[in-house]
Amino acid sequence: MLQPVPRLARLLSPAGHVEAVDLLRAYFAPRPAGRPGGYFERIGQIGAHPDEITPEDLVAAGTLGVVIPGDAALAILVDHRDELSWLLARLPTDVAFADLSVEQVESVLTPKRAYRLLTSVGGIGTTAATVLLARKRPHLVPILEPAVVDAITGIVGLFLLPLRELLTADDRAYQRRLDELHDAAGLAPEVSALRVLHVLARTVVEGADR
């Protein structure tokens, strides 16, 4: 079975429960105590426009350190607005990533078509595109931030299929663990299990850099 890097694996184990909950509460705490990324889901009404990328989504991306250049913002909000909305409308709003079959995972990023359109815009890379898609489908689309995803699966350069394997192995042990941590930390419903995993992995990666 795949394993996250050791410190992340510990945070996701019963032995790391208290530390993981404390990290999540600290991250999502109200300003000025919490982290900027703790407002990623809070800026604007995240579910109000599920099929449209809005200026609020671009601001929310900035809380994760993702800067959308001006020309790219106009391309998303004006030039490609209708096409992106058409593609987003074809993505389910009630399906979680862990519920996808192997075949469905391969196409998660119609997310593929929306992803390709976003990354065709100058200044929008994989991380920025998946951050924007995660604002629209938080339970379906994982944020693909290279150092973070490597920490989650322990495999450099591969993520979607290994992530599904990780979340569904052993009767969904990791998925259930993420749900437990979410509830124990008292997080809002719009914060997905994928984001819980992303936040803990990001904490591990940033800690390793200090």
Short mmCIF file of C-alpha atoms in Angstrom, two decimals:
data_model
loop_
_atom_site.label_atom_id
_atom_site.label_comp_id
_atom_site.label_asym_id
_atom_site.label_seq_id
_atom_site.Cartn_x
_atom_site.Cartn_y
_atom_site.Cartn_z
CA MET A 1 0.00 0.00 0.00
CA LEU A 2 1.13 3.55 -0.71
CA GLN A 3 2.25 5.60 2.25
CA PRO A 4 2.62 9.36 2.68
CA VAL A 5 5.96 10.68 3.88
CA PRO A 6 6.58 9.68 7.53
CA ARG A 7 5.48 12.87 9.31
CA LEU A 8 2.28 13.11 7.29
CA ALA A 9 1.60 9.42 7.88
CA ARG A 10 1.90 10.06 11.61
CA LEU A 11 -0.52 13.00 11.46
CA LEU A 12 -3.00 10.72 9.73
CA SER A 13 -2.60 7.98 12.33
CA PRO A 14 -4.43 7.71 15.68
CA ALA A 15 -1.16 8.65 17.41
CA GLY A 16 -1.10 11.96 15.56
CA HIS A 17 -4.77 12.84 16.10
CA VAL A 18 -4.31 15.64 18.64
CA GLU A 19 -1.45 17.26 16.70
CA ALA A 20 -3.36 17.07 13.41
CA VAL A 21 -6.49 18.61 14.92
CA ASP A 22 -4.43 21.39 16.50
CA LEU A 23 -2.75 22.12 13.16
CA LEU A 24 -6.08 22.29 11.36
CA ARG A 25 -7.63 24.54 13.99
CA ALA A 26 -4.61 26.85 13.86
CA TYR A 27 -4.68 26.97 10.06
CA PHE A 28 -8.40 27.75 9.81
CA ALA A 29 -8.54 30.07 12.83
CA PRO A 30 -10.02 33.54 12.20
CA ARG A 31 -7.63 36.37 11.45
CA PRO A 32 -5.17 37.43 12.65
CA ALA A 33 -4.29 34.09 14.23
CA GLY A 34 -4.97 31.75 11.30
CA ARG A 35 -3.19 31.24 8.01
CA PRO A 36 -4.23 33.10 4.82
CA GLY A 37 -5.16 29.76 3.23
CA GLY A 38 -7.73 29.27 5.95
CA TYR A 39 -9.87 31.78 4.06
CA PHE A 40 -9.71 29.92 0.73
CA GLU A 41 -13.20 28.51 1.26
CA ARG A 42 -14.53 31.55 3.12
CA ILE A 43 -14.08 34.33 0.58
CA GLY A 44 -17.42 34.99 -1.10
CA GLN A 45 -20.24 32.49 -1.24
CA ILE A 46 -18.34 29.45 -2.44
CA GLY A 47 -21.42 27.54 -3.58
CA ALA A 48 -23.29 30.48 -5.07
CA HIS A 49 -21.78 30.21 -8.57
CA PRO A 50 -20.73 26.56 -9.04
CA ASP A 51 -20.51 26.86 -12.83
CA GLU A 52 -18.73 30.19 -13.12
CA ILE A 53 -15.24 31.30 -12.15
CA THR A 54 -15.67 34.67 -10.46
CA PRO A 55 -13.36 37.48 -9.30
CA GLU A 56 -13.83 36.11 -5.77
CA ASP A 57 -12.29 32.81 -6.90
CA LEU A 58 -9.21 34.65 -8.15
CA VAL A 59 -8.88 36.45 -4.82
CA ALA A 60 -9.33 33.16 -2.96
CA ALA A 61 -6.52 31.62 -5.02
CA GLY A 62 -4.24 34.34 -3.68
CA THR A 63 -4.76 33.07 -0.13
CA LEU A 64 -2.88 29.94 -1.21
CA GLY A 65 -0.09 31.98 -2.74
CA VAL A 66 -1.38 31.58 -6.29
CA VAL A 67 -1.19 34.88 -8.16
CA ILE A 68 -3.32 35.20 -11.30
CA PRO A 69 -1.74 37.79 -13.65
CA GLY A 70 -4.01 40.53 -14.99
CA ASP A 71 -4.12 39.25 -18.58
CA ALA A 72 -4.85 35.72 -17.36
CA ALA A 73 -7.62 37.00 -15.11
CA LEU A 74 -9.29 38.77 -18.03
CA ALA A 75 -8.94 35.69 -20.22
CA ILE A 76 -10.72 33.61 -17.56
CA LEU A 77 -13.37 36.16 -16.58
CA VAL A 78 -14.08 37.57 -20.05
CA ASP A 79 -12.60 35.75 -23.05
CA HIS A 80 -13.25 32.15 -21.94
CA ARG A 81 -16.09 32.83 -19.50
CA ASP A 82 -18.87 31.13 -21.46
CA GLU A 83 -16.82 28.08 -22.45
CA LEU A 84 -15.57 27.55 -18.90
CA SER A 85 -19.11 27.84 -17.56
CA TRP A 86 -20.31 25.29 -20.11
CA LEU A 87 -17.58 22.85 -19.06
CA LEU A 88 -18.12 23.39 -15.33
CA ALA A 89 -21.86 22.78 -15.72
CA ARG A 90 -21.03 19.26 -16.88
CA LEU A 91 -19.13 18.39 -13.72
CA PRO A 92 -21.07 16.73 -10.88
CA THR A 93 -21.46 18.72 -7.68
CA ASP A 94 -22.31 15.74 -5.47
CA VAL A 95 -19.43 13.33 -6.17
CA ALA A 96 -16.31 12.99 -4.01
CA PHE A 97 -12.92 12.09 -5.43
CA ALA A 98 -12.72 8.87 -3.39
CA ASP A 99 -16.00 7.70 -4.93
CA LEU A 100 -14.59 7.72 -8.46
CA SER A 101 -13.71 4.52 -10.28
CA VAL A 102 -10.23 4.12 -11.76
CA GLU A 103 -11.66 4.97 -15.17
CA GLN A 104 -13.36 8.09 -13.84
CA VAL A 105 -10.18 9.26 -12.13
CA GLU A 106 -8.47 9.30 -15.51
CA SER A 107 -10.96 11.92 -16.68
CA VAL A 108 -11.34 13.89 -13.43
CA LEU A 109 -9.39 16.89 -14.76
CA THR A 110 -13.64 17.57 -18.10
CA PRO A 111 -12.13 18.55 -15.12
CA LYS A 112 -9.72 17.53 -17.96
CA ARG A 113 -11.31 19.84 -20.50
CA ALA A 114 -11.74 22.73 -18.09
CA TYR A 115 -8.21 22.09 -16.82
CA ARG A 116 -6.78 22.15 -20.35
CA LEU A 117 -8.60 25.37 -21.16
CA LEU A 118 -7.32 27.03 -17.99
CA THR A 119 -3.73 25.89 -18.54
CA SER A 120 -3.87 27.15 -22.13
CA VAL A 121 -4.05 30.65 -20.66
CA GLY A 122 -0.66 32.28 -20.24
CA GLY A 123 0.33 32.49 -16.58
CA ILE A 124 -1.93 29.61 -15.48
CA GLY A 125 -0.10 26.42 -14.58
CA THR A 126 -1.21 23.15 -13.02
CA THR A 127 -1.38 24.48 -9.46
CA ALA A 128 -3.37 27.60 -10.39
CA ALA A 129 -5.79 25.65 -12.59
CA THR A 130 -6.53 23.03 -9.95
CA VAL A 131 -6.87 25.68 -7.23
CA LEU A 132 -9.58 27.40 -9.30
CA LEU A 133 -11.30 24.09 -10.08
CA ALA A 134 -11.14 23.13 -6.39
CA ARG A 135 -13.09 26.31 -5.60
CA LYS A 136 -15.82 25.08 -7.94
CA ARG A 137 -15.75 21.37 -7.05
CA PRO A 138 -13.98 21.12 -3.66
CA HIS A 139 -14.86 17.47 -3.03
CA LEU A 140 -13.97 16.33 -6.55
CA VAL A 141 -10.80 18.12 -7.64
CA PRO A 142 -7.57 17.87 -5.61
CA ILE A 143 -5.09 20.73 -5.68
CA LEU A 144 -1.99 19.62 -7.57
CA GLU A 145 0.86 21.43 -5.86
CA PRO A 146 4.05 19.46 -6.73
CA ALA A 147 5.87 19.31 -3.37
CA VAL A 148 2.60 18.72 -1.54
CA VAL A 149 1.37 15.90 -3.75
CA ASP A 150 4.75 14.18 -3.54
CA ALA A 151 4.44 14.24 0.26
CA ILE A 152 0.94 12.76 0.11
CA THR A 153 1.69 9.70 -2.02
CA GLY A 154 5.42 9.37 -1.51
CA ILE A 155 5.71 9.12 -5.30
CA VAL A 156 7.29 11.98 -7.24
CA GLY A 157 5.36 13.11 -10.32
CA LEU A 158 2.31 10.86 -10.01
CA PHE A 159 -0.82 11.70 -8.10
CA LEU A 160 -4.40 11.08 -9.19
CA LEU A 161 -4.42 7.28 -9.35
CA PRO A 162 -2.07 6.91 -6.35
CA LEU A 163 -4.28 9.33 -4.40
CA ARG A 164 -7.37 7.26 -5.18
CA GLU A 165 -5.53 4.11 -4.12
CA LEU A 166 -4.47 5.78 -0.88
CA LEU A 167 -7.98 7.00 -0.02
CA THR A 168 -9.79 3.77 -0.89
CA ALA A 169 -7.34 1.16 0.50
CA ASP A 170 -8.22 -0.79 3.65
CA ASP A 171 -11.92 0.00 3.43
CA ARG A 172 -11.21 3.71 2.94
CA ALA A 173 -9.18 4.00 6.13
CA TYR A 174 -7.49 7.27 5.14
CA GLN A 175 -10.71 8.79 3.79
CA ARG A 176 -12.47 7.99 7.06
CA ARG A 177 -9.54 9.41 9.00
CA LEU A 178 -9.71 12.68 7.08
CA ASP A 179 -13.44 12.91 7.78
CA GLU A 180 -12.78 12.30 11.48
CA LEU A 181 -10.12 15.03 11.60
CA HIS A 182 -12.44 17.42 9.77
CA ASP A 183 -15.18 16.88 12.33
CA ALA A 184 -12.86 16.94 15.34
CA ALA A 185 -11.38 20.27 14.21
CA GLY A 186 -14.88 21.71 13.75
CA LEU A 187 -14.31 22.69 10.13
CA ALA A 188 -17.03 24.08 7.89
CA PRO A 189 -18.86 21.71 5.49
CA GLU A 190 -17.33 23.40 2.45
CA VAL A 191 -13.85 22.34 3.60
CA SER A 192 -13.42 18.99 1.88
CA ALA A 193 -11.46 15.93 2.96
CA LEU A 194 -9.13 16.69 0.04
CA ARG A 195 -8.39 20.09 1.57
CA VAL A 196 -7.80 18.59 5.01
CA LEU A 197 -5.19 16.36 3.40
CA HIS A 198 -3.74 19.27 1.42
CA VAL A 199 -3.42 21.46 4.51
CA LEU A 200 -1.70 18.78 6.58
CA ALA A 201 0.65 17.91 3.71
CA ARG A 202 1.45 21.57 3.13
CA THR A 203 2.26 21.96 6.82
CA VAL A 204 4.67 19.04 6.59
CA VAL A 205 6.36 20.43 3.46
CA GLU A 206 6.69 23.95 4.85
CA GLY A 207 7.99 22.57 8.14
CA ALA A 208 10.67 20.67 6.24
CA ASP A 209 11.78 23.93 4.61
CA ARG A 210 12.29 25.77 7.89
#
